[in-house]
């Protein structure tokens, strides 16, 4: 994919004190209209924004937050595709005109909206940093996210890589992408103590989903009964979500298939759901190379992986 350097339209200097002129920002080429529309998008006070890097457990958290925001309405959740209950901004590029019409769909949504995006902090709407609605960020060990991404691209037939090894190698070599990976998380990690930010990890969700649900309820000022908690734990379990036709992005796959005239067989968006699953797919040599890349990136941001994964407490 061709990428271009993007100069953000507004700098969130009121939340992070840094030299934004030196903040590398790259996005798909010719995306000016989309990025402008996002930058100027109206943010609502009662919005909830879910920001992640791809394949970090976004869908899992999206379903969780939607249910908390909608009084644990499991029946409605089972009836409508998640992509239609909670809009993903970057679908604009994939499914719509690439010029910001997704904003129209988001505007039509009733409050409270749950908006999903993988955009880095400086490319998000400028009102986010003044209105400060609730923002949730989920991080995941990049080794698992890289392997997960490889299978995702294979599912949609949008990669020519034939195995995770080649994909991982390309991923860590692509300067524009790799430098942004840890910057993406570093900026939200730096904001994690802000009362309008909830920062967590896929690993936390796997090890103690109940606590994450409790945290999200507290963060969004919602009560949960023990009966609702039991339903949540069941509904959000890997097996349930894997077999749920409304959480496997089937609607998006159908749109994609129609738009690009591609046959996408039995899409299983929810795939393996493991921490450390990368070990089944990557060789020792791949893992060493990714570790070297991660260590150098972490060092340059003065970060420790286990801190980012919240695995030190
Ligand atoms: P794997 O490909 O490693 O299985 P995203 O939604 O950000 O694209 O993340 C997708 C990843 O989250 C996939 O990882 C998917 O299987 C995993 N996932 C989704 N729902 C899950 C659940 N209920 N339990 C565990 N993992 C889940």
PDB file of N, CA and C in Angstrom, residues 1-2 27 29 33 51 80 82-83 90 127 134 144 148 161 167 177 194 201 220 240 269 281 300 305 307:
ATOM      1  N   UNK A   1       0.844  -1.195   0.000  1.00  0.00           N
ATOM      2  CA  UNK A   1       0.000   0.000   0.000  1.00  0.00           C
ATOM      3  C   UNK A   1       0.880   1.248   0.000  1.00  0.00           C
ATOM      4  N   UNK A   2       0.531   2.178  -0.880  1.00  0.00           N
ATOM      5  CA  UNK A   2       1.324   3.422  -0.928  1.00  0.00           C
ATOM      6  C   UNK A   2       0.934   4.343   0.209  1.00  0.00           C
ATOM      7  N   UNK A  27      -0.099   7.938   6.310  1.00  0.00           N
ATOM      8  CA  UNK A  27      -1.395   7.308   6.056  1.00  0.00           C
ATOM      9  C   UNK A  27      -1.473   6.977   4.575  1.00  0.00           C
ATOM     10  N   UNK A  29      -1.988   6.905   0.806  1.00  0.00           N
ATOM     11  CA  UNK A  29      -1.897   8.054  -0.113  1.00  0.00           C
ATOM     12  C   UNK A  29      -3.278   8.540  -0.571  1.00  0.00           C
ATOM     13  N   UNK A  33      -9.055  13.987   1.886  1.00  0.00           N
ATOM     14  CA  UNK A  33     -10.455  14.335   2.145  1.00  0.00           C
ATOM     15  C   UNK A  33     -10.989  13.589   3.362  1.00  0.00           C
ATOM     16  N   UNK A  51     -10.142   3.208  20.554  1.00  0.00           N
ATOM     17  CA  UNK A  51      -8.969   3.366  19.691  1.00  0.00           C
ATOM     18  C   UNK A  51      -8.002   2.212  19.966  1.00  0.00           C
ATOM     19  N   UNK A  80     -28.345  -7.365  15.444  1.00  0.00           N
ATOM     20  CA  UNK A  80     -27.755  -6.421  14.480  1.00  0.00           C
ATOM     21  C   UNK A  80     -26.238  -6.540  14.447  1.00  0.00           C
ATOM     22  N   UNK A  82     -22.452  -5.913  14.572  1.00  0.00           N
ATOM     23  CA  UNK A  82     -21.691  -4.984  15.412  1.00  0.00           C
ATOM     24  C   UNK A  82     -21.222  -3.764  14.615  1.00  0.00           C
ATOM     25  N   UNK A  83     -20.837  -3.986  13.340  1.00  0.00           N
ATOM     26  CA  UNK A  83     -20.336  -2.868  12.512  1.00  0.00           C
ATOM     27  C   UNK A  83     -21.396  -1.795  12.298  1.00  0.00           C
ATOM     28  N   UNK A  90     -12.504   4.086   9.576  1.00  0.00           N
ATOM     29  CA  UNK A  90     -11.717   3.773   8.376  1.00  0.00           C
ATOM     30  C   UNK A  90     -12.473   2.928   7.348  1.00  0.00           C
ATOM     31  N   UNK A 127     -11.828  17.912  18.019  1.00  0.00           N
ATOM     32  CA  UNK A 127     -12.728  18.124  19.168  1.00  0.00           C
ATOM     33  C   UNK A 127     -12.540  17.085  20.278  1.00  0.00           C
ATOM     34  N   UNK A 134     -15.313   9.978  26.674  1.00  0.00           N
ATOM     35  CA  UNK A 134     -14.599   8.800  27.174  1.00  0.00           C
ATOM     36  C   UNK A 134     -13.876   8.105  26.015  1.00  0.00           C
ATOM     37  N   UNK A 144       1.576 -11.231  18.584  1.00  0.00           N
ATOM     38  CA  UNK A 144       0.262 -11.833  18.333  1.00  0.00           C
ATOM     39  C   UNK A 144      -0.538 -10.992  17.343  1.00  0.00           C
ATOM     40  N   UNK A 148      -2.008 -12.239  13.780  1.00  0.00           N
ATOM     41  CA  UNK A 148      -3.454 -12.095  13.601  1.00  0.00           C
ATOM     42  C   UNK A 148      -3.761 -11.275  12.341  1.00  0.00           C
ATOM     43  N   UNK A 161       1.387 -12.247   0.616  1.00  0.00           N
ATOM     44  CA  UNK A 161       2.291 -13.064   1.432  1.00  0.00           C
ATOM     45  C   UNK A 161       1.665 -14.430   1.687  1.00  0.00           C
ATOM     46  N   UNK A 167       5.247 -12.150   5.988  1.00  0.00           N
ATOM     47  CA  UNK A 167       4.464 -10.972   6.366  1.00  0.00           C
ATOM     48  C   UNK A 167       5.144 -10.229   7.515  1.00  0.00           C
ATOM     49  N   UNK A 177       5.430   2.286   8.692  1.00  0.00           N
ATOM     50  CA  UNK A 177       4.467   1.623   9.564  1.00  0.00           C
ATOM     51  C   UNK A 177       5.045   1.340  10.941  1.00  0.00           C
ATOM     52  N   UNK A 194      -5.432   9.940  32.792  1.00  0.00           N
ATOM     53  CA  UNK A 194      -6.477  10.958  32.594  1.00  0.00           C
ATOM     54  C   UNK A 194      -7.837  10.331  32.908  1.00  0.00           C
ATOM     55  N   UNK A 201      -5.302  -3.894  28.064  1.00  0.00           N
ATOM     56  CA  UNK A 201      -4.653  -4.738  27.044  1.00  0.00           C
ATOM     57  C   UNK A 201      -5.494  -5.990  26.794  1.00  0.00           C
ATOM     58  N   UNK A 220     -17.537   4.129  32.753  1.00  0.00           N
ATOM     59  CA  UNK A 220     -18.692   4.711  32.048  1.00  0.00           C
ATOM     60  C   UNK A 220     -19.856   5.012  32.998  1.00  0.00           C
ATOM     61  N   UNK A 240     -18.427 -18.288  22.279  1.00  0.00           N
ATOM     62  CA  UNK A 240     -19.678 -17.606  21.925  1.00  0.00           C
ATOM     63  C   UNK A 240     -19.452 -16.600  20.800  1.00  0.00           C
ATOM     64  N   UNK A 269     -13.769 -14.132  11.404  1.00  0.00           N
ATOM     65  CA  UNK A 269     -12.971 -13.005  11.895  1.00  0.00           C
ATOM     66  C   UNK A 269     -12.351 -13.369  13.234  1.00  0.00           C
ATOM     67  N   UNK A 281       3.043 -20.032  14.911  1.00  0.00           N
ATOM     68  CA  UNK A 281       3.114 -19.588  13.511  1.00  0.00           C
ATOM     69  C   UNK A 281       4.462 -19.026  13.096  1.00  0.00           C
ATOM     70  N   UNK A 300      13.599   3.463  22.218  1.00  0.00           N
ATOM     71  CA  UNK A 300      13.544   4.843  21.728  1.00  0.00           C
ATOM     72  C   UNK A 300      12.382   5.608  22.368  1.00  0.00           C
ATOM     73  N   UNK A 305       7.785  -3.402  27.448  1.00  0.00           N
ATOM     74  CA  UNK A 305       6.619  -4.092  26.877  1.00  0.00           C
ATOM     75  C   UNK A 305       5.599  -4.494  27.951  1.00  0.00           C
ATOM     76  N   UNK A 307       4.964  -3.210  30.722  1.00  0.00           N
ATOM     77  CA  UNK A 307       4.215  -2.043  31.232  1.00  0.00           C
ATOM     78  C   UNK A 307       3.067  -1.740  30.283  1.00  0.00           C
TER      79      UNK A 307
END
